[in-house]
Amino acid sequence: MTNRPLLSFARQYLLVVLAALAPVVMAGFLATAEVHALRDQVAQHDAAPRHMT
């Protein structure tokens, strides 16, 4: 039973790391999605004729 506390510590550490990384990953996904949406908007705006503004 010597590896039991180490296992629980590793599991807790992994859980903390995942909890800390989850918002960062979500923010990264949201940022890339927003950048892609903005890029599409800019592409549509550039594709539109200039005098239609």
PDB file of N, CA, C and O in Angstrom:
ATOM      1  N   MET A   1       0.832  -1.207   0.000  1.00  0.00           N
ATOM      2  CA  MET A   1       0.000   0.000   0.000  1.00  0.00           C
ATOM      3  C   MET A   1       0.873   1.266   0.000  1.00  0.00           C
ATOM      4  O   MET A   1       0.414   2.314   0.396  1.00  0.00           O
ATOM      5  N   THR A   2       2.102   1.132  -0.433  1.00  0.00           N
ATOM      6  CA  THR A   2       2.994   2.296  -0.361  1.00  0.00           C
ATOM      7  C   THR A   2       2.701   3.286  -1.473  1.00  0.00           C
ATOM      8  O   THR A   2       2.943   4.471  -1.333  1.00  0.00           O
ATOM      9  N   ASN A   3       2.158   2.810  -2.598  1.00  0.00           N
ATOM     10  CA  ASN A   3       1.926   3.713  -3.732  1.00  0.00           C
ATOM     11  C   ASN A   3       0.538   4.340  -3.697  1.00  0.00           C
ATOM     12  O   ASN A   3       0.180   5.077  -4.595  1.00  0.00           O
ATOM     13  N   ARG A   4      -0.247   4.061  -2.672  1.00  0.00           N
ATOM     14  CA  ARG A   4      -1.611   4.594  -2.640  1.00  0.00           C
ATOM     15  C   ARG A   4      -1.645   6.120  -2.459  1.00  0.00           C
ATOM     16  O   ARG A   4      -2.332   6.798  -3.212  1.00  0.00           O
ATOM     17  N   PRO A   5      -0.905   6.687  -1.498  1.00  0.00           N
ATOM     18  CA  PRO A   5      -0.941   8.160  -1.362  1.00  0.00           C
ATOM     19  C   PRO A   5      -0.365   8.850  -2.597  1.00  0.00           C
ATOM     20  O   PRO A   5      -0.846   9.904  -3.017  1.00  0.00           O
ATOM     21  N   LEU A   6       0.657   8.254  -3.194  1.00  0.00           N
ATOM     22  CA  LEU A   6       1.244   8.855  -4.392  1.00  0.00           C
ATOM     23  C   LEU A   6       0.226   8.883  -5.525  1.00  0.00           C
ATOM     24  O   LEU A   6       0.109   9.869  -6.253  1.00  0.00           O
ATOM     25  N   LEU A   7      -0.539   7.813  -5.664  1.00  0.00           N
ATOM     26  CA  LEU A   7      -1.542   7.743  -6.724  1.00  0.00           C
ATOM     27  C   LEU A   7      -2.618   8.813  -6.511  1.00  0.00           C
ATOM     28  O   LEU A   7      -2.994   9.518  -7.442  1.00  0.00           O
ATOM     29  N   SER A   8      -3.068   8.939  -5.263  1.00  0.00           N
ATOM     30  CA  SER A   8      -4.118   9.933  -5.005  1.00  0.00           C
ATOM     31  C   SER A   8      -3.570  11.340  -5.222  1.00  0.00           C
ATOM     32  O   SER A   8      -4.262  12.218  -5.722  1.00  0.00           O
ATOM     33  N   PHE A   9      -2.296  11.545  -4.845  1.00  0.00           N
ATOM     34  CA  PHE A   9      -1.702  12.857  -5.062  1.00  0.00           C
ATOM     35  C   PHE A   9      -1.590  13.156  -6.555  1.00  0.00           C
ATOM     36  O   PHE A   9      -1.901  14.253  -7.012  1.00  0.00           O
ATOM     37  N   ALA A  10      -1.172  12.166  -7.328  1.00  0.00           N
ATOM     38  CA  ALA A  10      -1.043  12.367  -8.773  1.00  0.00           C
ATOM     39  C   ALA A  10      -2.408  12.655  -9.393  1.00  0.00           C
ATOM     40  O   ALA A  10      -2.536  13.515 -10.265  1.00  0.00           O
ATOM     41  N   ARG A  11      -3.434  11.934  -8.914  1.00  0.00           N
ATOM     42  CA  ARG A  11      -4.782  12.156  -9.459  1.00  0.00           C
ATOM     43  C   ARG A  11      -5.261  13.567  -9.120  1.00  0.00           C
ATOM     44  O   ARG A  11      -5.825  14.256  -9.974  1.00  0.00           O
ATOM     45  N   GLN A  12      -5.008  14.003  -7.882  1.00  0.00           N
ATOM     46  CA  GLN A  12      -5.427  15.342  -7.485  1.00  0.00           C
ATOM     47  C   GLN A  12      -4.671  16.393  -8.300  1.00  0.00           C
ATOM     48  O   GLN A  12      -5.235  17.384  -8.759  1.00  0.00           O
ATOM     49  N   TYR A  13      -3.366  16.160  -8.485  1.00  0.00           N
ATOM     50  CA  TYR A  13      -2.550  17.100  -9.253  1.00  0.00           C
ATOM     51  C   TYR A  13      -3.059  17.192 -10.690  1.00  0.00           C
ATOM     52  O   TYR A  13      -3.188  18.269 -11.258  1.00  0.00           O
ATOM     53  N   LEU A  14      -3.360  16.031 -11.279  1.00  0.00           N
ATOM     54  CA  LEU A  14      -3.869  16.014 -12.648  1.00  0.00           C
ATOM     55  C   LEU A  14      -5.198  16.759 -12.739  1.00  0.00           C
ATOM     56  O   LEU A  14      -5.448  17.517 -13.684  1.00  0.00           O
ATOM     57  N   LEU A  15      -6.048  16.548 -11.738  1.00  0.00           N
ATOM     58  CA  LEU A  15      -7.348  17.227 -11.735  1.00  0.00           C
ATOM     59  C   LEU A  15      -7.160  18.738 -11.662  1.00  0.00           C
ATOM     60  O   LEU A  15      -7.813  19.503 -12.378  1.00  0.00           O
ATOM     61  N   VAL A  16      -6.240  19.188 -10.815  1.00  0.00           N
ATOM     62  CA  VAL A  16      -5.983  20.628 -10.679  1.00  0.00           C
ATOM     63  C   VAL A  16      -5.433  21.188 -11.986  1.00  0.00           C
ATOM     64  O   VAL A  16      -5.833  22.266 -12.440  1.00  0.00           O
ATOM     65  N   VAL A  17      -4.520  20.453 -12.602  1.00  0.00           N
ATOM     66  CA  VAL A  17      -3.935  20.921 -13.867  1.00  0.00           C
ATOM     67  C   VAL A  17      -5.016  21.011 -14.947  1.00  0.00           C
ATOM     68  O   VAL A  17      -5.086  21.995 -15.697  1.00  0.00           O
ATOM     69  N   LEU A  18      -5.872  19.999 -15.013  1.00  0.00           N
ATOM     70  CA  LEU A  18      -6.940  20.022 -16.013  1.00  0.00           C
ATOM     71  C   LEU A  18      -7.905  21.178 -15.752  1.00  0.00           C
ATOM     72  O   LEU A  18      -8.323  21.879 -16.684  1.00  0.00           O
ATOM     73  N   ALA A  19      -8.235  21.390 -14.480  1.00  0.00           N
ATOM     74  CA  ALA A  19      -9.147  22.487 -14.140  1.00  0.00           C
ATOM     75  C   ALA A  19      -8.531  23.830 -14.486  1.00  0.00           C
ATOM     76  O   ALA A  19      -9.235  24.763 -14.856  1.00  0.00           O
ATOM     77  N   ALA A  20      -7.206  23.933 -14.366  1.00  0.00           N
ATOM     78  CA  ALA A  20      -6.551  25.199 -14.687  1.00  0.00           C
ATOM     79  C   ALA A  20      -6.440  25.383 -16.201  1.00  0.00           C
ATOM     80  O   ALA A  20      -6.513  26.504 -16.696  1.00  0.00           O
ATOM     81  N   LEU A  21      -6.284  24.289 -16.935  1.00  0.00           N
ATOM     82  CA  LEU A  21      -6.081  24.402 -18.386  1.00  0.00           C
ATOM     83  C   LEU A  21      -7.394  24.512 -19.154  1.00  0.00           C
ATOM     84  O   LEU A  21      -7.408  25.060 -20.258  1.00  0.00           O
ATOM     85  N   ALA A  22      -8.478  24.020 -18.591  1.00  0.00           N
ATOM     86  CA  ALA A  22      -9.749  24.008 -19.316  1.00  0.00           C
ATOM     87  C   ALA A  22     -10.165  25.412 -19.770  1.00  0.00           C
ATOM     88  O   ALA A  22     -10.497  25.598 -20.953  1.00  0.00           O
ATOM     89  N   PRO A  23     -10.172  26.432 -18.890  1.00  0.00           N
ATOM     90  CA  PRO A  23     -10.575  27.768 -19.355  1.00  0.00           C
ATOM     91  C   PRO A  23      -9.628  28.320 -20.417  1.00  0.00           C
ATOM     92  O   PRO A  23     -10.066  29.014 -21.338  1.00  0.00           O
ATOM     93  N   VAL A  24      -8.333  28.004 -20.295  1.00  0.00           N
ATOM     94  CA  VAL A  24      -7.370  28.490 -21.296  1.00  0.00           C
ATOM     95  C   VAL A  24      -7.674  27.877 -22.657  1.00  0.00           C
ATOM     96  O   VAL A  24      -7.686  28.568 -23.679  1.00  0.00           O
ATOM     97  N   VAL A  25      -7.953  26.567 -22.657  1.00  0.00           N
ATOM     98  CA  VAL A  25      -8.267  25.899 -23.927  1.00  0.00           C
ATOM     99  C   VAL A  25      -9.570  26.445 -24.506  1.00  0.00           C
ATOM    100  O   VAL A  25      -9.668  26.712 -25.713  1.00  0.00           O
ATOM    101  N   MET A  26     -10.569  26.635 -23.650  1.00  0.00           N
ATOM    102  CA  MET A  26     -11.845  27.178 -24.122  1.00  0.00           C
ATOM    103  C   MET A  26     -11.653  28.582 -24.692  1.00  0.00           C
ATOM    104  O   MET A  26     -12.198  28.924 -25.737  1.00  0.00           O
ATOM    105  N   ALA A  27     -10.871  29.403 -23.997  1.00  0.00           N
ATOM    106  CA  ALA A  27     -10.621  30.764 -24.479  1.00  0.00           C
ATOM    107  C   ALA A  27      -9.888  30.722 -25.820  1.00  0.00           C
ATOM    108  O   ALA A  27     -10.173  31.512 -26.715  1.00  0.00           O
ATOM    109  N   GLY A  28      -8.970  29.789 -25.962  1.00  0.00           N
ATOM    110  CA  GLY A  28      -8.256  29.669 -27.230  1.00  0.00           C
ATOM    111  C   GLY A  28      -9.200  29.278 -28.360  1.00  0.00           C
ATOM    112  O   GLY A  28      -9.130  29.852 -29.448  1.00  0.00           O
ATOM    113  N   PHE A  29     -10.085  28.318 -28.090  1.00  0.00           N
ATOM    114  CA  PHE A  29     -11.051  27.920 -29.126  1.00  0.00           C
ATOM    115  C   PHE A  29     -11.967  29.086 -29.486  1.00  0.00           C
ATOM    116  O   PHE A  29     -12.232  29.338 -30.668  1.00  0.00           O
ATOM    117  N   LEU A  30     -12.449  29.823 -28.479  1.00  0.00           N
ATOM    118  CA  LEU A  30     -13.331  30.956 -28.746  1.00  0.00           C
ATOM    119  C   LEU A  30     -12.588  32.031 -29.533  1.00  0.00           C
ATOM    120  O   LEU A  30     -13.140  32.625 -30.458  1.00  0.00           O
ATOM    121  N   ALA A  31     -11.334  32.259 -29.174  1.00  0.00           N
ATOM    122  CA  ALA A  31     -10.560  33.291 -29.870  1.00  0.00           C
ATOM    123  C   ALA A  31     -10.357  32.904 -31.332  1.00  0.00           C
ATOM    124  O   ALA A  31     -10.537  33.738 -32.225  1.00  0.00           O
ATOM    125  N   THR A  32      -9.998  31.648 -31.599  1.00  0.00           N
ATOM    126  CA  THR A  32      -9.801  31.241 -32.987  1.00  0.00           C
ATOM    127  C   THR A  32     -11.110  31.320 -33.766  1.00  0.00           C
ATOM    128  O   THR A  32     -11.127  31.748 -34.916  1.00  0.00           O
ATOM    129  N   ALA A  33     -12.216  30.929 -33.138  1.00  0.00           N
ATOM    130  CA  ALA A  33     -13.511  31.006 -33.820  1.00  0.00           C
ATOM    131  C   ALA A  33     -13.856  32.461 -34.132  1.00  0.00           C
ATOM    132  O   ALA A  33     -14.336  32.777 -35.224  1.00  0.00           O
ATOM    133  N   GLU A  34     -13.578  33.362 -33.173  1.00  0.00           N
ATOM    134  CA  GLU A  34     -13.895  34.768 -33.399  1.00  0.00           C
ATOM    135  C   GLU A  34     -13.015  35.341 -34.505  1.00  0.00           C
ATOM    136  O   GLU A  34     -13.471  36.103 -35.356  1.00  0.00           O
ATOM    137  N   VAL A  35     -11.744  34.954 -34.503  1.00  0.00           N
ATOM    138  CA  VAL A  35     -10.831  35.434 -35.547  1.00  0.00           C
ATOM    139  C   VAL A  35     -11.300  34.948 -36.910  1.00  0.00           C
ATOM    140  O   VAL A  35     -11.295  35.696 -37.890  1.00  0.00           O
ATOM    141  N   HIS A  36     -11.732  33.687 -36.984  1.00  0.00           N
ATOM    142  CA  HIS A  36     -12.222  33.165 -38.266  1.00  0.00           C
ATOM    143  C   HIS A  36     -13.478  33.915 -38.705  1.00  0.00           C
ATOM    144  O   HIS A  36     -13.637  34.232 -39.881  1.00  0.00           O
ATOM    145  N   ALA A  37     -14.371  34.210 -37.755  1.00  0.00           N
ATOM    146  CA  ALA A  37     -15.588  34.945 -38.105  1.00  0.00           C
ATOM    147  C   ALA A  37     -15.226  36.341 -38.599  1.00  0.00           C
ATOM    148  O   ALA A  37     -15.781  36.814 -39.591  1.00  0.00           O
ATOM    149  N   LEU A  38     -14.297  36.993 -37.906  1.00  0.00           N
ATOM    150  CA  LEU A  38     -13.887  38.338 -38.337  1.00  0.00           C
ATOM    151  C   LEU A  38     -13.239  38.272 -39.711  1.00  0.00           C
ATOM    152  O   LEU A  38     -13.470  39.131 -40.556  1.00  0.00           O
ATOM    153  N   ARG A  39     -12.443  37.231 -39.938  1.00  0.00           N
ATOM    154  CA  ARG A  39     -11.787  37.104 -41.244  1.00  0.00           C
ATOM    155  C   ARG A  39     -12.825  36.914 -42.340  1.00  0.00           C
ATOM    156  O   ARG A  39     -12.714  37.488 -43.427  1.00  0.00           O
ATOM    157  N   ASP A  40     -13.861  36.115 -42.058  1.00  0.00           N
ATOM    158  CA  ASP A  40     -14.921  35.929 -43.044  1.00  0.00           C
ATOM    159  C   ASP A  40     -15.639  37.248 -43.305  1.00  0.00           C
ATOM    160  O   ASP A  40     -15.979  37.573 -44.442  1.00  0.00           O
ATOM    161  N   GLN A  41     -15.881  38.019 -42.230  1.00  0.00           N
ATOM    162  CA  GLN A  41     -16.552  39.311 -42.396  1.00  0.00           C
ATOM    163  C   GLN A  41     -15.714  40.230 -43.284  1.00  0.00           C
ATOM    164  O   GLN A  41     -16.228  40.870 -44.197  1.00  0.00           O
ATOM    165  N   VAL A  42     -14.416  40.280 -43.006  1.00  0.00           N
ATOM    166  CA  VAL A  42     -13.534  41.141 -43.791  1.00  0.00           C
ATOM    167  C   VAL A  42     -13.508  40.676 -45.245  1.00  0.00           C
ATOM    168  O   VAL A  42     -13.529  41.485 -46.171  1.00  0.00           O
ATOM    169  N   ALA A  43     -13.476  39.358 -45.455  1.00  0.00           N
ATOM    170  CA  ALA A  43     -13.458  38.836 -46.822  1.00  0.00           C
ATOM    171  C   ALA A  43     -14.741  39.221 -47.555  1.00  0.00           C
ATOM    172  O   ALA A  43     -14.709  39.625 -48.714  1.00  0.00           O
ATOM    173  N   GLN A  44     -15.880  39.110 -46.876  1.00  0.00           N
ATOM    174  CA  GLN A  44     -17.144  39.489 -47.515  1.00  0.00           C
ATOM    175  C   GLN A  44     -17.154  40.984 -47.810  1.00  0.00           C
ATOM    176  O   GLN A  44     -17.611  41.420 -48.859  1.00  0.00           O
ATOM    177  N   HIS A  45     -16.624  41.776 -46.866  1.00  0.00           N
ATOM    178  CA  HIS A  45     -16.611  43.226 -47.075  1.00  0.00           C
ATOM    179  C   HIS A  45     -15.721  43.590 -48.253  1.00  0.00           C
ATOM    180  O   HIS A  45     -16.051  44.445 -49.055  1.00  0.00           O
ATOM    181  N   ASP A  46     -14.563  42.913 -48.363  1.00  0.00           N
ATOM    182  CA  ASP A  46     -13.665  43.199 -49.476  1.00  0.00           C
ATOM    183  C   ASP A  46     -14.260  42.719 -50.796  1.00  0.00           C
ATOM    184  O   ASP A  46     -14.021  43.309 -51.847  1.00  0.00           O
ATOM    185  N   ALA A  47     -15.051  41.628 -50.733  1.00  0.00           N
ATOM    186  CA  ALA A  47     -15.635  41.112 -51.957  1.00  0.00           C
ATOM    187  C   ALA A  47     -16.768  42.021 -52.460  1.00  0.00           C
ATOM    188  O   ALA A  47     -17.063  42.048 -53.650  1.00  0.00           O
ATOM    189  N   ALA A  48     -17.379  42.780 -51.547  1.00  0.00           N
ATOM    190  CA  ALA A  48     -18.477  43.668 -51.952  1.00  0.00           C
ATOM    191  C   ALA A  48     -17.927  44.854 -52.726  1.00  0.00           C
ATOM    192  O   ALA A  48     -16.817  45.319 -52.467  1.00  0.00           O
ATOM    193  N   PRO A  49     -18.689  45.347 -53.689  1.00  0.00           N
ATOM    194  CA  PRO A  49     -18.221  46.529 -54.440  1.00  0.00           C
ATOM    195  C   PRO A  49     -18.123  47.744 -53.507  1.00  0.00           C
ATOM    196  O   PRO A  49     -18.866  47.870 -52.533  1.00  0.00           O
ATOM    197  N   ARG A  50     -17.199  48.631 -53.833  1.00  0.00           N
ATOM    198  CA  ARG A  50     -16.918  49.753 -52.934  1.00  0.00           C
ATOM    199  C   ARG A  50     -18.062  50.766 -52.908  1.00  0.00           C
ATOM    200  O   ARG A  50     -18.326  51.389 -51.899  1.00  0.00           O
ATOM    201  N   HIS A  51     -18.741  50.935 -54.008  1.00  0.00           N
ATOM    202  CA  HIS A  51     -19.766  51.981 -54.052  1.00  0.00           C
ATOM    203  C   HIS A  51     -21.062  51.549 -53.394  1.00  0.00           C
ATOM    204  O   HIS A  51     -21.998  52.323 -53.314  1.00  0.00           O
ATOM    205  N   MET A  52     -21.118  50.289 -52.913  1.00  0.00           N
ATOM    206  CA  MET A  52     -22.325  49.807 -52.266  1.00  0.00           C
ATOM    207  C   MET A  52     -22.363  50.173 -50.783  1.00  0.00           C
ATOM    208  O   MET A  52     -23.297  49.836 -50.090  1.00  0.00           O
ATOM    209  N   THR A  53     -21.336  50.857 -50.280  1.00  0.00           N
ATOM    210  CA  THR A  53     -21.321  51.226 -48.858  1.00  0.00           C
ATOM    211  C   THR A  53     -22.406  52.259 -48.628  1.00  0.00           C
ATOM    212  O   THR A  53     -22.879  52.401 -47.552  1.00  0.00           O
TER     213      THR A  53
END
